[in-house]
Amino acid sequence: MKTLYVQVDINSYNGKLYDFKTDIADLQKGDVVVVDTINGMLIGKVVGYTDDTKATKWVIDKVDTTAHKARLERDKQLAALRKKLEARRKAVDELTAFRHLASMDSEAAALLTQYEALIQ
């Protein structure tokens, strides 16, 4: 495989760009990669390709974030559904409490009749 050279932004290093060798042909701008550095393996984002052949360290692999993005989307959907369900539960609990009060108090029963007419 042909050796290519990419610039990588390693977030923990103040936005400075570093050059790495790679034999991963389909790397694109924005891809998250694991790189081999003098400080061990680090995570960064590909900024683009470069002609600089001074790089001595390698891109270890591209990080597949597909499953993680799906988990985040699932969490987002669950939170939205939970919020809607919680609002419905509160409304039902409130109405149940009002009905219970109305069964014991004629004034509350009259108020509940008016209330139910307005919410329908």
PDB file of C-alpha atoms in Angstrom:
ATOM      1  CA  MET A   1       0.000   0.000   0.000  1.00  0.00           C
ATOM      2  CA  LYS A   2       1.092   3.520  -0.723  1.00  0.00           C
ATOM      3  CA  THR A   3       2.111   5.679   2.230  1.00  0.00           C
ATOM      4  CA  LEU A   4       0.214   8.943   2.418  1.00  0.00           C
ATOM      5  CA  TYR A   5       0.635  11.863   4.803  1.00  0.00           C
ATOM      6  CA  VAL A   6      -2.122  13.556   6.763  1.00  0.00           C
ATOM      7  CA  GLN A   7      -2.322  16.478   9.118  1.00  0.00           C
ATOM      8  CA  VAL A   8      -4.095  15.760  12.363  1.00  0.00           C
ATOM      9  CA  ASP A   9      -5.444  18.160  14.969  1.00  0.00           C
ATOM     10  CA  ILE A  10      -4.869  16.570  18.363  1.00  0.00           C
ATOM     11  CA  ASN A  11      -7.302  18.397  20.641  1.00  0.00           C
ATOM     12  CA  SER A  12      -5.181  18.106  23.748  1.00  0.00           C
ATOM     13  CA  TYR A  13      -2.242  19.898  22.098  1.00  0.00           C
ATOM     14  CA  ASN A  14      -3.592  23.450  21.656  1.00  0.00           C
ATOM     15  CA  GLY A  15      -4.848  23.026  18.104  1.00  0.00           C
ATOM     16  CA  LYS A  16      -1.384  22.576  16.632  1.00  0.00           C
ATOM     17  CA  LEU A  17      -1.400  20.353  13.560  1.00  0.00           C
ATOM     18  CA  TYR A  18       0.796  17.268  13.399  1.00  0.00           C
ATOM     19  CA  ASP A  19       1.769  15.227  10.363  1.00  0.00           C
ATOM     20  CA  PHE A  20       1.394  11.454  10.333  1.00  0.00           C
ATOM     21  CA  LYS A  21       2.011   8.685   7.864  1.00  0.00           C
ATOM     22  CA  THR A  22      -0.914   6.516   6.885  1.00  0.00           C
ATOM     23  CA  ASP A  23      -1.741   3.654   4.599  1.00  0.00           C
ATOM     24  CA  ILE A  24      -5.476   4.094   5.166  1.00  0.00           C
ATOM     25  CA  ALA A  25      -6.590   5.224   1.725  1.00  0.00           C
ATOM     26  CA  ASP A  26     -10.071   6.524   2.525  1.00  0.00           C
ATOM     27  CA  LEU A  27      -9.288   9.040   5.274  1.00  0.00           C
ATOM     28  CA  GLN A  28     -11.250  12.242   4.876  1.00  0.00           C
ATOM     29  CA  LYS A  29     -11.238  15.641   6.514  1.00  0.00           C
ATOM     30  CA  GLY A  30     -13.015  15.380   9.870  1.00  0.00           C
ATOM     31  CA  ASP A  31     -12.380  11.664  10.386  1.00  0.00           C
ATOM     32  CA  VAL A  32     -11.468  10.758  13.952  1.00  0.00           C
ATOM     33  CA  VAL A  33      -8.240   8.784  14.141  1.00  0.00           C
ATOM     34  CA  VAL A  34      -5.991   7.164  16.712  1.00  0.00           C
ATOM     35  CA  VAL A  35      -2.387   8.254  16.230  1.00  0.00           C
ATOM     36  CA  ASP A  36       0.912   6.983  17.563  1.00  0.00           C
ATOM     37  CA  THR A  37       2.814   9.799  19.299  1.00  0.00           C
ATOM     38  CA  ILE A  38       5.811  10.147  21.578  1.00  0.00           C
ATOM     39  CA  ASN A  39       3.213  10.411  24.358  1.00  0.00           C
ATOM     40  CA  GLY A  40       1.440   7.196  23.372  1.00  0.00           C
ATOM     41  CA  MET A  41      -1.813   6.766  21.498  1.00  0.00           C
ATOM     42  CA  LEU A  42      -3.919   9.895  21.149  1.00  0.00           C
ATOM     43  CA  ILE A  43      -7.153  10.798  19.409  1.00  0.00           C
ATOM     44  CA  GLY A  44      -7.338  13.513  16.773  1.00  0.00           C
ATOM     45  CA  LYS A  45      -9.196  14.687  13.696  1.00  0.00           C
ATOM     46  CA  VAL A  46      -7.864  14.604  10.177  1.00  0.00           C
ATOM     47  CA  VAL A  47      -7.517  18.125   8.818  1.00  0.00           C
ATOM     48  CA  GLY A  48      -6.358  17.062   5.381  1.00  0.00           C
ATOM     49  CA  TYR A  49      -3.588  15.519   3.361  1.00  0.00           C
ATOM     50  CA  THR A  50      -0.114  17.005   3.127  1.00  0.00           C
ATOM     51  CA  ASP A  51       2.941  16.588   0.940  1.00  0.00           C
ATOM     52  CA  ASP A  52       5.219  16.846   3.971  1.00  0.00           C
ATOM     53  CA  THR A  53       7.110  13.568   4.119  1.00  0.00           C
ATOM     54  CA  LYS A  54       8.927  14.349   7.382  1.00  0.00           C
ATOM     55  CA  ALA A  55       6.355  12.523   9.464  1.00  0.00           C
ATOM     56  CA  THR A  56       7.766   9.574  11.387  1.00  0.00           C
ATOM     57  CA  LYS A  57       4.721   8.410  13.325  1.00  0.00           C
ATOM     58  CA  TRP A  58       1.662   6.604  12.001  1.00  0.00           C
ATOM     59  CA  VAL A  59      -2.087   6.899  12.074  1.00  0.00           C
ATOM     60  CA  ILE A  60      -3.009   3.687  13.883  1.00  0.00           C
ATOM     61  CA  ASP A  61      -6.600   3.478  12.708  1.00  0.00           C
ATOM     62  CA  LYS A  62      -9.739   5.375  11.857  1.00  0.00           C
ATOM     63  CA  VAL A  63     -12.317   5.447  14.636  1.00  0.00           C
ATOM     64  CA  ASP A  64     -15.734   4.207  13.554  1.00  0.00           C
ATOM     65  CA  THR A  65     -18.177   6.451  15.429  1.00  0.00           C
ATOM     66  CA  THR A  66     -21.313   5.080  13.737  1.00  0.00           C
ATOM     67  CA  ALA A  67     -22.478   2.988  16.699  1.00  0.00           C
ATOM     68  CA  HIS A  68     -21.743   5.779  19.159  1.00  0.00           C
ATOM     69  CA  LYS A  69     -23.691   8.328  17.092  1.00  0.00           C
ATOM     70  CA  ALA A  70     -26.611   5.869  17.001  1.00  0.00           C
ATOM     71  CA  ARG A  71     -26.446   5.520  20.810  1.00  0.00           C
ATOM     72  CA  LEU A  72     -26.470   9.310  21.217  1.00  0.00           C
ATOM     73  CA  GLU A  73     -29.461   9.636  18.883  1.00  0.00           C
ATOM     74  CA  ARG A  74     -31.271   6.887  20.813  1.00  0.00           C
ATOM     75  CA  ASP A  75     -30.569   8.718  24.097  1.00  0.00           C
ATOM     76  CA  LYS A  76     -31.898  11.940  22.578  1.00  0.00           C
ATOM     77  CA  GLN A  77     -35.098  10.224  21.409  1.00  0.00           C
ATOM     78  CA  LEU A  78     -35.561   8.522  24.799  1.00  0.00           C
ATOM     79  CA  ALA A  79     -35.182  11.859  26.608  1.00  0.00           C
ATOM     80  CA  ALA A  80     -37.762  13.512  24.340  1.00  0.00           C
ATOM     81  CA  LEU A  81     -40.231  10.651  24.803  1.00  0.00           C
ATOM     82  CA  ARG A  82     -39.653  10.600  28.560  1.00  0.00           C
ATOM     83  CA  LYS A  83     -40.345  14.347  28.727  1.00  0.00           C
ATOM     84  CA  LYS A  84     -43.616  13.946  26.799  1.00  0.00           C
ATOM     85  CA  LEU A  85     -44.655  10.934  28.875  1.00  0.00           C
ATOM     86  CA  GLU A  86     -43.839  12.748  32.113  1.00  0.00           C
ATOM     87  CA  ALA A  87     -45.998  15.696  31.040  1.00  0.00           C
ATOM     88  CA  ARG A  88     -48.864  13.300  30.260  1.00  0.00           C
ATOM     89  CA  ARG A  89     -48.401  11.511  33.610  1.00  0.00           C
ATOM     90  CA  LYS A  90     -48.558  14.794  35.490  1.00  0.00           C
ATOM     91  CA  ALA A  91     -51.723  15.780  33.659  1.00  0.00           C
ATOM     92  CA  VAL A  92     -53.341  12.423  34.451  1.00  0.00           C
ATOM     93  CA  ASP A  93     -52.199  12.565  38.096  1.00  0.00           C
ATOM     94  CA  GLU A  94     -53.598  16.083  38.395  1.00  0.00           C
ATOM     95  CA  LEU A  95     -56.923  15.111  36.876  1.00  0.00           C
ATOM     96  CA  THR A  96     -57.117  12.002  39.077  1.00  0.00           C
ATOM     97  CA  ALA A  97     -56.501  14.136  42.166  1.00  0.00           C
ATOM     98  CA  PHE A  98     -59.140  16.653  41.059  1.00  0.00           C
ATOM     99  CA  ARG A  99     -61.670  13.865  40.507  1.00  0.00           C
ATOM    100  CA  HIS A 100     -60.927  12.386  43.918  1.00  0.00           C
ATOM    101  CA  LEU A 101     -61.425  15.808  45.527  1.00  0.00           C
ATOM    102  CA  ALA A 102     -64.649  16.291  43.561  1.00  0.00           C
ATOM    103  CA  SER A 103     -66.011  12.986  44.887  1.00  0.00           C
ATOM    104  CA  MET A 104     -65.728  14.366  48.423  1.00  0.00           C
ATOM    105  CA  ASP A 105     -66.582  18.044  47.891  1.00  0.00           C
ATOM    106  CA  SER A 106     -69.538  19.411  45.931  1.00  0.00           C
ATOM    107  CA  GLU A 107     -67.861  22.783  45.303  1.00  0.00           C
ATOM    108  CA  ALA A 108     -64.787  21.007  43.903  1.00  0.00           C
ATOM    109  CA  ALA A 109     -67.123  18.878  41.752  1.00  0.00           C
ATOM    110  CA  ALA A 110     -68.662  22.015  40.229  1.00  0.00           C
ATOM    111  CA  LEU A 111     -65.204  23.493  39.587  1.00  0.00           C
ATOM    112  CA  LEU A 112     -64.046  20.239  38.010  1.00  0.00           C
ATOM    113  CA  THR A 113     -67.026  20.232  35.661  1.00  0.00           C
ATOM    114  CA  GLN A 114     -66.027  23.696  34.445  1.00  0.00           C
ATOM    115  CA  TYR A 115     -62.376  22.702  34.230  1.00  0.00           C
ATOM    116  CA  GLU A 116     -63.058  19.564  32.174  1.00  0.00           C
ATOM    117  CA  ALA A 117     -65.290  21.537  29.793  1.00  0.00           C
ATOM    118  CA  LEU A 118     -62.426  23.973  29.122  1.00  0.00           C
ATOM    119  CA  ILE A 119     -59.695  21.365  28.551  1.00  0.00           C
ATOM    120  CA  GLN A 120     -61.623  19.366  25.978  1.00  0.00           C
TER     121      GLN A 120
END
